[in-house]
Coordinates of C-alpha atoms in Angstrom, one line a residue:
Chain A
M280 CA -331.8 -169.0 -29.8
M281 CA -332.8 -172.3 -32.0
T282 CA -330.5 -172.2 -34.6
G283 CA -330.9 -174.4 -37.8
S284 CA -327.6 -176.6 -36.5
R285 CA -329.1 -176.9 -33.3
K286 CA -332.7 -178.4 -34.3
L287 CA -331.0 -180.9 -36.7
L288 CA -329.3 -181.8 -33.9
I289 CA -332.0 -181.9 -31.4
L290 CA -334.9 -183.4 -33.6
G291 CA -332.6 -186.6 -35.3
G292 CA -331.4 -187.3 -32.3
M293 CA -334.8 -188.0 -30.7
A294 CA -335.6 -189.6 -34.0
F295 CA -332.3 -191.7 -33.9
A296 CA -333.0 -192.6 -30.1
A297 CA -336.6 -193.5 -30.7
L298 CA -335.5 -195.7 -34.1
G299 CA -333.0 -197.5 -31.7
M300 CA -335.0 -198.2 -28.9
L301 CA -338.3 -199.4 -31.1
Y302 CA -334.9 -201.2 -33.3
G303 CA -334.3 -203.2 -30.0
L304 CA -337.9 -203.8 -28.5
Q305 CA -338.8 -205.5 -32.0
Y306 CA -335.3 -207.6 -31.6
A307 CA -335.4 -208.3 -28.5
L308 CA -339.4 -209.4 -28.7
L309 CA -338.8 -211.2 -31.9
V310 CA -335.5 -211.9 -32.8
E311 CA -333.0 -212.1 -29.3
H312 CA -334.1 -215.3 -27.7
Q313 CA -334.5 -217.7 -29.9
T314 CA -330.7 -216.0 -31.8
L315 CA -329.3 -216.8 -28.6
D316 CA -331.0 -220.3 -28.3
H317 CA -329.6 -220.6 -31.8
M318 CA -326.5 -219.6 -31.0
G319 CA -325.7 -221.6 -27.5
G320 CA -327.6 -225.0 -29.1
S321 CA -325.2 -225.1 -32.3
L322 CA -322.1 -224.8 -30.0
S323 CA -323.6 -227.3 -27.9
Q324 CA -324.3 -229.5 -30.8
S325 CA -320.7 -229.0 -32.5
F326 CA -319.9 -230.1 -28.9
A327 CA -322.1 -232.9 -28.8
A328 CA -321.2 -233.9 -32.6
A329 CA -317.5 -234.6 -31.7
A330 CA -318.5 -236.5 -29.1
S331 CA -320.3 -239.0 -31.1
R332 CA -317.7 -238.9 -33.8
N333 CA -319.5 -237.1 -36.5
A334 CA -316.7 -234.7 -37.3
G335 CA -318.5 -233.7 -40.2
E336 CA -321.8 -232.3 -38.3
S337 CA -319.3 -230.8 -35.6
Q338 CA -318.0 -228.7 -38.3
A339 CA -321.4 -227.6 -40.0
A340 CA -322.8 -226.5 -36.3
L341 CA -319.7 -224.5 -35.7
E342 CA -320.0 -222.5 -38.5
Q343 CA -323.3 -221.8 -37.6
Y344 CA -322.3 -220.4 -34.4
G345 CA -320.0 -218.5 -35.7
E346 CA -322.3 -216.8 -38.2
T347 CA -325.1 -216.4 -35.8
K348 CA -322.9 -214.6 -33.3
Y349 CA -321.4 -212.3 -36.1
D350 CA -325.2 -211.5 -36.8
Y351 CA -326.4 -211.2 -33.1
V352 CA -323.0 -209.6 -32.4
R353 CA -323.7 -206.4 -34.8
Q354 CA -327.5 -206.6 -34.2
V355 CA -326.6 -205.4 -30.8
D356 CA -324.0 -203.2 -31.7
A357 CA -326.9 -201.2 -34.2
H358 CA -328.5 -200.7 -31.2
S359 CA -326.4 -199.1 -28.8
H360 CA -324.7 -197.4 -31.4
W361 CA -328.0 -195.7 -32.1
I362 CA -328.9 -194.3 -28.9
G363 CA -325.2 -193.6 -27.8
L364 CA -324.8 -191.1 -31.1
A365 CA -328.7 -189.9 -30.2
T366 CA -327.9 -189.3 -27.1
L367 CA -324.2 -187.4 -28.2
M368 CA -326.5 -185.2 -30.7
I369 CA -329.3 -183.9 -28.6
V370 CA -326.6 -183.3 -25.6
L371 CA -324.5 -181.2 -28.7
G372 CA -327.9 -179.7 -30.0
V373 CA -328.4 -178.0 -26.9
I374 CA -324.8 -176.3 -26.5
F375 CA -324.3 -176.0 -30.5
E376 CA -324.1 -172.1 -30.0
R377 CA -320.9 -172.7 -28.0
V378 CA -319.6 -174.0 -30.9
N379 CA -317.1 -170.7 -32.2
F380 CA -317.9 -171.4 -36.0
S381 CA -320.5 -169.1 -37.9
E382 CA -323.7 -170.8 -38.4
G383 CA -323.6 -172.2 -41.7
I384 CA -320.0 -174.1 -40.8
R385 CA -322.5 -175.8 -37.3
Q386 CA -324.9 -176.7 -40.1
L387 CA -322.4 -178.7 -41.7
V388 CA -320.8 -180.7 -39.0
A389 CA -324.6 -181.0 -37.6
F390 CA -325.1 -182.7 -40.9
S391 CA -321.8 -184.4 -41.1
L392 CA -322.9 -186.3 -37.3
L393 CA -326.0 -186.9 -38.4
A394 CA -325.3 -188.6 -41.5
G395 CA -322.7 -190.6 -39.7
S396 CA -325.0 -191.8 -37.2
A397 CA -327.3 -192.6 -39.9
L398 CA -325.4 -194.6 -41.7
F399 CA -322.9 -196.4 -39.1
P400 CA -325.7 -198.1 -37.3
L401 CA -327.1 -198.7 -41.1
A402 CA -324.3 -199.9 -42.1
I403 CA -323.8 -202.3 -39.3
I404 CA -326.9 -203.9 -40.0
L405 CA -326.7 -204.7 -43.4
Q406 CA -323.4 -206.5 -42.7
T407 CA -325.6 -208.9 -41.2
Y408 CA -327.5 -209.8 -44.7
H409 CA -324.7 -210.3 -46.8
H410 CA -321.5 -211.4 -44.5
G411 CA -318.1 -209.6 -45.2
A412 CA -319.7 -207.8 -47.7
L413 CA -316.5 -205.0 -48.7
V414 CA -319.2 -202.5 -49.6
W415 CA -321.1 -202.2 -46.0
K416 CA -318.0 -202.7 -44.5
A417 CA -316.4 -199.4 -46.0
L418 CA -320.3 -197.5 -45.6
A419 CA -319.6 -198.0 -41.9
V420 CA -316.0 -196.3 -42.2
V421 CA -317.8 -194.1 -43.9
G422 CA -320.4 -193.5 -41.6
S423 CA -318.1 -193.3 -38.7
G424 CA -315.3 -191.3 -40.3
L425 CA -318.4 -188.5 -40.5
I426 CA -319.1 -188.7 -36.8
I427 CA -315.4 -188.5 -35.7
A428 CA -314.7 -185.4 -38.0
A429 CA -318.0 -183.6 -36.9
L430 CA -316.9 -184.4 -33.1
A431 CA -313.6 -183.0 -34.0
A432 CA -314.8 -179.5 -35.6
T433 CA -317.0 -179.4 -32.0
A434 CA -314.5 -179.7 -29.7
W435 CA -312.0 -177.6 -32.0
G436 CA -315.1 -175.0 -32.0
F437 CA -315.0 -175.4 -28.2
A438 CA -311.7 -174.2 -27.9
R439 CA -311.8 -171.4 -30.2
P440 CA -311.6 -168.1 -28.3
G441 CA -314.9 -165.5 -28.8
T442 CA -318.3 -166.3 -29.7
T443 CA -320.8 -166.0 -32.8
G444 CA -324.3 -166.4 -32.5
Chain B
M62 CA -319.0 -183.3 3.3
P63 CA -317.4 -179.9 4.7
A64 CA -319.1 -177.3 5.7
I65 CA -319.6 -174.2 3.3
P66 CA -319.4 -170.7 4.2
R67 CA -322.6 -169.6 2.3
P68 CA -326.2 -169.6 3.3
F69 CA -329.1 -171.2 1.7
P70 CA -330.6 -169.8 -1.7
D71 CA -334.0 -167.9 -1.3
S72 CA -335.8 -165.6 -3.4
A73 CA -333.3 -163.4 -3.9
S74 CA -330.3 -165.5 -4.2
L75 CA -331.9 -167.6 -7.0
A76 CA -332.2 -166.3 -10.7
P77 CA -335.9 -166.1 -10.5
T78 CA -336.1 -168.0 -14.6
L79 CA -334.2 -170.6 -13.5
A80 CA -335.9 -171.6 -9.8
A81 CA -339.2 -171.0 -12.3
G82 CA -338.0 -174.0 -14.5
F83 CA -337.2 -175.9 -11.5
A84 CA -340.2 -175.8 -9.1
P85 CA -340.9 -178.5 -6.7
L86 CA -341.5 -182.0 -8.7
S87 CA -341.6 -180.1 -11.4
A88 CA -340.5 -182.4 -14.8
R89 CA -337.3 -181.1 -14.8
R90 CA -336.3 -181.8 -11.4
L91 CA -337.7 -185.7 -11.9
Y92 CA -335.7 -186.1 -14.6
I93 CA -332.3 -184.6 -12.9
F94 CA -332.7 -186.2 -9.9
G95 CA -334.2 -189.6 -11.1
G96 CA -331.4 -189.3 -13.7
I97 CA -328.2 -189.0 -11.4
A98 CA -330.0 -191.6 -9.0
L99 CA -330.3 -194.0 -11.5
I100 CA -326.8 -193.2 -13.3
A101 CA -324.9 -193.5 -9.7
G102 CA -327.1 -197.0 -8.8
G103 CA -325.8 -198.0 -11.9
L104 CA -322.2 -197.6 -11.6
L105 CA -322.4 -199.0 -8.3
F106 CA -323.9 -201.9 -9.5
G107 CA -321.5 -202.1 -11.9
D108 CA -318.4 -202.2 -9.1
I109 CA -320.4 -204.7 -7.3
F110 CA -320.6 -206.8 -10.3
A111 CA -316.7 -206.0 -11.8
V112 CA -315.6 -206.9 -8.3
F113 CA -317.8 -210.0 -6.7
I114 CA -319.2 -211.8 -10.3
L115 CA -317.3 -211.1 -13.1
H116 CA -314.6 -212.9 -12.7
Q117 CA -315.7 -215.7 -10.9
N118 CA -318.0 -216.2 -13.8
A119 CA -315.4 -216.3 -16.1
A120 CA -314.1 -219.2 -14.5
R121 CA -317.3 -221.5 -14.2
Q122 CA -317.4 -220.7 -17.5
G123 CA -313.7 -222.1 -18.2
E124 CA -314.7 -225.2 -15.8
A125 CA -318.0 -225.8 -18.2
L126 CA -316.0 -226.0 -21.3
S127 CA -313.2 -228.2 -19.9
A128 CA -315.6 -230.6 -18.6
A129 CA -317.7 -230.5 -22.1
S130 CA -314.2 -231.0 -23.5
R131 CA -313.7 -234.2 -21.4
A132 CA -317.1 -235.0 -22.3
I133 CA -316.0 -235.3 -26.1
A134 CA -313.2 -237.3 -25.3
A135 CA -315.2 -239.7 -23.5
G136 CA -317.6 -240.1 -25.8
N137 CA -320.4 -239.1 -24.1
A138 CA -323.2 -236.8 -26.5
A139 CA -325.6 -236.5 -23.4
A140 CA -322.7 -235.0 -20.8
V141 CA -321.5 -232.6 -23.3
N142 CA -325.4 -230.8 -23.7
E143 CA -325.8 -230.9 -20.0
W144 CA -322.3 -229.1 -19.3
F145 CA -323.8 -226.5 -21.9
G146 CA -326.8 -226.1 -20.2
H147 CA -324.5 -224.9 -17.2
L148 CA -322.4 -222.6 -19.7
G149 CA -325.9 -221.4 -21.2
N150 CA -326.5 -221.0 -17.7
V151 CA -323.3 -218.8 -16.7
L152 CA -324.0 -216.6 -20.3
E153 CA -327.2 -215.4 -18.9
D154 CA -326.1 -214.6 -15.5
R155 CA -323.2 -212.7 -16.7
G156 CA -325.6 -211.4 -19.4
T157 CA -328.4 -210.1 -17.8
K158 CA -325.9 -208.3 -14.9
V159 CA -324.3 -206.3 -18.2
D160 CA -327.7 -205.6 -19.5
A161 CA -328.8 -204.7 -16.4
H162 CA -325.6 -202.2 -15.7
V163 CA -325.9 -201.1 -19.2
H164 CA -329.5 -200.0 -19.6
I165 CA -329.8 -198.4 -15.8
I166 CA -327.2 -195.6 -17.1
G167 CA -328.5 -195.1 -20.5
A168 CA -331.7 -194.5 -18.8
G169 CA -330.1 -192.2 -16.7
Y170 CA -328.3 -190.2 -19.4
L171 CA -331.6 -190.0 -21.6
A172 CA -333.0 -188.5 -18.0
L173 CA -330.5 -186.2 -17.5
L174 CA -331.0 -185.1 -21.7
L175 CA -334.6 -184.6 -21.5
A176 CA -334.2 -182.6 -18.5
L177 CA -331.7 -180.3 -20.4
V178 CA -334.4 -180.0 -23.8
Q179 CA -337.8 -179.6 -21.2
P180 CA -338.1 -175.9 -22.2
Y181 CA -338.4 -176.8 -25.6
I182 CA -340.7 -179.7 -25.2
A183 CA -344.4 -177.3 -25.8
L184 CA -346.3 -179.8 -24.0
S185 CA -348.4 -179.0 -20.4
R186 CA -346.8 -179.1 -17.5
Q187 CA -348.9 -181.4 -15.9
T188 CA -348.4 -183.6 -18.9
K189 CA -345.0 -183.2 -18.9
K190 CA -344.5 -183.7 -14.5
S191 CA -346.6 -187.0 -15.7
L192 CA -344.1 -188.3 -18.7
A193 CA -340.7 -188.0 -16.4
A194 CA -342.9 -189.8 -13.6
L195 CA -343.4 -192.8 -15.9
F196 CA -339.6 -192.3 -18.1
I197 CA -338.2 -192.6 -14.2
A198 CA -340.6 -195.7 -14.1
G199 CA -339.8 -197.4 -16.9
G200 CA -336.0 -196.7 -16.1
V201 CA -336.2 -198.6 -13.0
L202 CA -338.4 -201.4 -14.1
L203 CA -336.1 -201.9 -17.4
P204 CA -333.1 -203.0 -15.5
V205 CA -335.3 -204.5 -13.2
G206 CA -336.8 -207.1 -15.4
I207 CA -333.2 -207.9 -17.2
F208 CA -331.7 -208.7 -13.6
L209 CA -334.5 -211.4 -12.9
I210 CA -334.2 -212.4 -16.1
H211 CA -332.1 -215.4 -15.2
Y212 CA -333.7 -216.0 -12.3
I213 CA -337.0 -215.9 -12.9
G214 CA -336.6 -217.7 -16.0
L215 CA -340.0 -219.5 -17.6
S216 CA -341.5 -220.4 -14.7
G217 CA -345.1 -219.6 -15.4
S218 CA -344.7 -218.3 -18.0
P219 CA -347.1 -219.1 -20.9
F220 CA -345.0 -218.2 -23.9
S221 CA -342.4 -220.8 -25.0
T222 CA -339.1 -218.5 -25.0
I223 CA -340.1 -215.1 -22.9
G224 CA -340.3 -215.2 -19.0
W225 CA -342.5 -212.9 -17.0
A226 CA -339.0 -211.1 -16.5
S227 CA -338.5 -210.7 -19.6
V228 CA -342.3 -209.1 -20.8
L229 CA -341.8 -207.0 -17.4
A230 CA -338.1 -205.6 -19.0
D231 CA -340.2 -205.5 -22.6
S232 CA -342.7 -203.4 -21.5
A233 CA -341.0 -201.1 -19.7
G234 CA -338.5 -200.1 -22.5
A235 CA -341.9 -199.8 -24.7
L236 CA -342.9 -197.2 -22.5
L237 CA -339.5 -195.3 -22.0
T238 CA -339.8 -195.5 -26.3
L239 CA -343.6 -193.8 -26.0
V240 CA -342.1 -191.4 -23.9
L241 CA -339.5 -190.2 -26.0
I242 CA -342.1 -190.6 -29.5
L243 CA -344.3 -188.3 -27.2
Q244 CA -340.9 -185.7 -25.8
A245 CA -340.6 -185.8 -30.1
W246 CA -343.8 -184.9 -30.5
G247 CA -343.4 -181.9 -28.5
F248 CA -340.8 -180.5 -29.3
W249 CA -342.1 -180.5 -32.8
K250 CA -344.8 -178.3 -31.7
Y251 CA -342.2 -175.9 -30.3
V252 CA -340.4 -175.3 -33.9
R253 CA -344.1 -174.9 -35.1
S254 CA -345.0 -172.5 -32.3
R255 CA -341.4 -171.3 -31.3
Q256 CA -342.6 -170.4 -27.8
L257 CA -340.5 -171.8 -24.7
S258 CA -342.3 -173.6 -22.4
E259 CA -340.1 -173.0 -19.2
P260 CA -337.4 -171.1 -18.9
E261 CA -333.5 -172.5 -20.2
L262 CA -331.3 -173.6 -17.9
G263 CA -328.6 -171.0 -16.6
D264 CA -325.9 -170.0 -19.2
E265 CA -322.9 -169.2 -16.4
D266 CA -320.0 -169.4 -17.9
S267 CA -317.8 -170.9 -14.9
M268 CA -314.5 -173.0 -15.0
S269 CA -315.7 -176.1 -13.8
R270 CA -318.6 -176.0 -16.4
R271 CA -316.4 -175.2 -19.3
A272 CA -314.0 -178.2 -17.9
L273 CA -317.1 -180.4 -17.9
L274 CA -317.4 -179.6 -21.5
T275 CA -314.5 -179.3 -23.2
G276 CA -313.1 -182.9 -21.0
G277 CA -316.0 -184.6 -21.8
T278 CA -316.2 -183.9 -25.4
I279 CA -312.3 -184.8 -25.4
L280 CA -313.1 -187.7 -23.8
V281 CA -316.2 -188.8 -26.6
L282 CA -313.2 -188.0 -29.1
L283 CA -311.2 -191.0 -27.9
G284 CA -313.8 -193.4 -27.2
L285 CA -314.8 -193.7 -30.6
L286 CA -311.1 -192.8 -32.2
H287 CA -310.4 -196.5 -29.4
G288 CA -313.7 -197.6 -31.2
A289 CA -312.9 -196.9 -34.9
Y290 CA -309.3 -198.9 -34.1
Y291 CA -310.3 -201.9 -32.6
S292 CA -313.2 -202.5 -35.5
G293 CA -311.0 -201.8 -37.9
A294 CA -308.1 -203.6 -36.7
L295 CA -309.2 -206.4 -33.9
L296 CA -312.6 -207.2 -34.3
Y297 CA -312.9 -209.3 -37.6
E298 CA -309.3 -210.9 -36.3
H299 CA -311.2 -211.6 -32.8
E300 CA -314.3 -213.4 -34.7
R301 CA -311.5 -215.5 -36.7
M302 CA -309.8 -216.2 -34.0
E303 CA -312.9 -217.5 -31.6
T304 CA -314.1 -220.3 -34.1
A305 CA -310.1 -221.6 -35.0
I306 CA -309.9 -222.1 -31.4
L307 CA -313.3 -223.6 -30.6
Q308 CA -312.5 -225.9 -33.6
R309 CA -309.0 -226.9 -32.5
L310 CA -310.5 -227.2 -28.5
I311 CA -313.1 -229.5 -30.3
S312 CA -310.5 -231.9 -32.6
A313 CA -308.0 -232.1 -29.5
A314 CA -310.6 -233.4 -27.5
T315 CA -311.8 -235.7 -30.0
V316 CA -308.3 -237.6 -30.1
G317 CA -308.4 -237.5 -26.5
N318 CA -305.5 -234.7 -26.0
L319 CA -306.9 -233.1 -22.7
D320 CA -303.7 -231.2 -22.2
A321 CA -303.7 -229.0 -26.0
A322 CA -307.7 -228.9 -25.3
T323 CA -306.8 -227.0 -21.8
A324 CA -304.8 -225.0 -23.5
E325 CA -306.7 -223.7 -26.1
I326 CA -309.4 -223.2 -23.3
N327 CA -307.1 -221.1 -21.7
N328 CA -307.0 -219.1 -25.5
F329 CA -310.5 -218.6 -25.6
G330 CA -310.3 -217.1 -22.0
N331 CA -308.0 -215.0 -23.0
L332 CA -309.3 -214.0 -26.1
A333 CA -312.6 -213.3 -24.1
G334 CA -310.9 -211.2 -21.8
A335 CA -309.6 -208.9 -24.9
R336 CA -312.7 -208.0 -26.6
A337 CA -313.9 -207.6 -23.2
V338 CA -311.7 -205.4 -22.0
N339 CA -312.0 -203.6 -25.5
I340 CA -315.7 -203.1 -25.5
A341 CA -315.3 -202.2 -22.2
A342 CA -312.8 -199.3 -22.8
H343 CA -314.6 -198.1 -25.5
S344 CA -318.1 -198.0 -23.9
H345 CA -316.5 -196.1 -20.2
I346 CA -314.9 -193.7 -21.7
I347 CA -317.8 -192.3 -24.6
E348 CA -320.0 -192.7 -21.5
F349 CA -318.4 -191.1 -19.3
G350 CA -317.6 -188.5 -21.5
L351 CA -321.2 -187.6 -22.2
L352 CA -321.9 -187.8 -18.7
A353 CA -319.4 -184.9 -18.2
M354 CA -321.2 -182.9 -20.8
L355 CA -324.2 -183.6 -19.0
L356 CA -323.2 -182.7 -16.3
S357 CA -322.0 -179.1 -16.8
F358 CA -325.7 -178.6 -17.6
V359 CA -326.6 -178.8 -14.2
Q360 CA -323.5 -177.1 -12.7
P361 CA -326.1 -173.8 -12.0
L362 CA -327.6 -176.2 -10.4
V363 CA -325.0 -177.6 -7.6
F364 CA -325.5 -175.4 -4.7
L365 CA -322.1 -175.3 -3.9
S366 CA -319.2 -173.3 -3.4
E367 CA -317.0 -172.7 -6.5
K368 CA -314.1 -174.7 -4.8
W369 CA -316.1 -177.7 -3.9
K370 CA -317.3 -177.9 -7.3
R371 CA -313.9 -178.0 -9.0
R372 CA -312.6 -180.8 -6.8
W373 CA -315.7 -182.7 -7.6
V374 CA -315.6 -182.1 -11.8
K375 CA -311.5 -182.9 -11.6
L376 CA -312.9 -186.1 -9.4
L377 CA -315.0 -187.1 -12.4
L378 CA -312.8 -186.4 -14.6
G379 CA -310.1 -188.3 -12.6
G380 CA -312.0 -191.7 -12.9
S381 CA -313.2 -191.5 -15.9
V382 CA -309.4 -191.7 -17.3
I383 CA -308.7 -194.0 -14.5
L384 CA -311.8 -196.7 -15.3
P385 CA -311.4 -197.3 -19.3
V386 CA -307.0 -196.5 -19.2
F387 CA -306.9 -199.8 -16.5
V388 CA -309.6 -201.6 -17.5
L389 CA -307.7 -201.5 -20.8
L390 CA -304.1 -202.6 -18.8
E391 CA -305.8 -206.1 -17.6
L392 CA -304.8 -207.6 -20.3
K393 CA -301.2 -206.8 -19.4
L394 CA -301.2 -206.0 -14.9
G395 CA -304.3 -208.6 -14.5
M396 CA -306.4 -207.7 -11.0
L397 CA -304.1 -204.7 -10.2
A398 CA -305.4 -202.9 -12.8
G399 CA -308.8 -204.4 -12.2
G400 CA -308.8 -202.6 -8.9
I401 CA -307.7 -199.7 -10.1
A402 CA -309.9 -199.3 -12.9
D403 CA -313.0 -200.3 -9.8
I404 CA -311.1 -197.4 -8.3
G405 CA -311.8 -195.2 -11.1
G406 CA -315.7 -195.8 -11.0
L407 CA -316.0 -195.2 -7.3
M408 CA -314.2 -191.7 -8.3
V409 CA -317.3 -191.3 -10.9
M410 CA -319.9 -192.4 -8.1
V411 CA -318.4 -190.3 -5.1
S412 CA -318.3 -186.9 -7.4
L413 CA -321.9 -187.3 -8.9
V414 CA -322.9 -187.8 -5.3
G415 CA -321.6 -184.7 -4.4
M416 CA -323.0 -182.7 -7.6
L417 CA -325.9 -184.3 -6.5
V418 CA -326.1 -183.2 -2.9
G419 CA -325.4 -179.4 -4.3
I420 CA -328.8 -180.2 -6.8
L421 CA -330.6 -180.6 -3.0
R422 CA -329.3 -177.8 -1.5
Y423 CA -330.0 -175.8 -4.2
S424 CA -333.8 -177.5 -4.4
G425 CA -334.4 -177.6 -0.5
G426 CA -333.6 -173.8 -0.4
L427 CA -335.5 -173.3 -3.3
D428 CA -338.7 -175.2 -1.5
V429 CA -338.1 -173.3 1.9
A430 CA -337.8 -170.2 -0.2
E431 CA -342.2 -170.6 -1.2
T432 CA -343.4 -172.0 1.4
D433 CA -341.5 -168.7 3.3
V434 CA -343.3 -166.6 0.6
A435 CA -346.6 -169.0 1.2
E436 CA -346.7 -167.9 4.5
A437 CA -346.1 -164.5 4.3
D438 CA -348.9 -163.9 2.1
A439 CA -351.4 -166.1 4.0
A440 CA -350.5 -163.9 7.7
E441 CA -350.9 -160.9 4.9
G442 CA -354.8 -162.2 3.9
A443 CA -355.3 -162.6 7.5

């Protein structure tokens, strides 16, 4: 039977997988190549400026490299985590009736996984707009906490004896 | 593969509902065969990469950085740019191979997943079959395109930053996305109609299935906990360290202290290694956990004795723990741990092939049974 919790996980998972792929596609098409060029170019420029004994330019280019890499790592992380979490949601959606809790608790667990899977990659992307902003780091922690709590509950539900419909 | 004292399945020994969803060239069969083949291929590619390319590539990165620091000491900016061109080439070589490995396995996982949700996709059988063929084609072309980026580059391309291999990879990515959107639309139609379009996979409660499900969930949970620890305790620290090391490297080279510069290059290599093993351990343990959970669903289709099913499950779960644990231990134990991690990957691959053989036996038996029925009908008609 397709319960509410299963629908939430499967439909949400498919939506996140498509979203993650679309995000990765637009990033690969419009941003990634330029970012990689910029990242390599900044580091190269930093070394070249040092060879020309221009310490100020070398330092500025190195900082530019650090900032570009900070963004790049998070953009790739957001893309891969969105798709990875979507896959996890769909897999769990197929077998969620084996989680031995009442449907109400299963829906709560499913919603926690859905909310965490939306918030965590989103917070990672938002960090690229405000480097080091505590609020987005906190949001990422909340998102990952929701996912871990939901998965721990799911593992517990699988291990519990007896079955619930 | 030892002889298994069981007959091939026939129409009487197979659950009719299960067999109906696994018809020759059905979407589900394409997704399951294609998915397992993609994952096994991706694992093989990853093992070859780890043994023959990864460490050699890291050494070439160190050599390029060392040459660039010597060029700084000599005040030769042109040589610096030349060595960075070389370094970029080395990094692209590594990056595209890692990406190809990740994407081929990712496509395989999605294929297995789509096999599971086919009963809930309210589209015609022919449409589902076409979508499955397109998905598998996209899953093959995407990593092939990524792999070729390093070798084809921008040759013959009308674009300034995107070569033909990137166009192939991006087109394949768009194809996969389109298939997924259409599957979501099919699922939405099911939610509205509540009519299963084909039978669900069997709900057998075997030991091998429970072990894969429980083991897989625990592996994913461990991976998430490790990821949370890494991002909380190490990620930002590693990012700060990278810039600081580069700064010290440039300063040392500028004053002509090449010994100090070499020491910083070693620090840079060690830092890159620490980041790589943490990320690899995190991603591999989660991926293997997901794989175990996905494979638990296809166990009813693995036509092997329960004893052999359990052996493949133990091998898979064992390899799934060995690989990430020994990848992490590479920092302390070096190449020995790397070799053991590669054996872990091989164990997962062998168990996958073992299960694939079981599914091939199932489908072969099914096809033979169907042919027998068709021939009997034809003979009766004559």
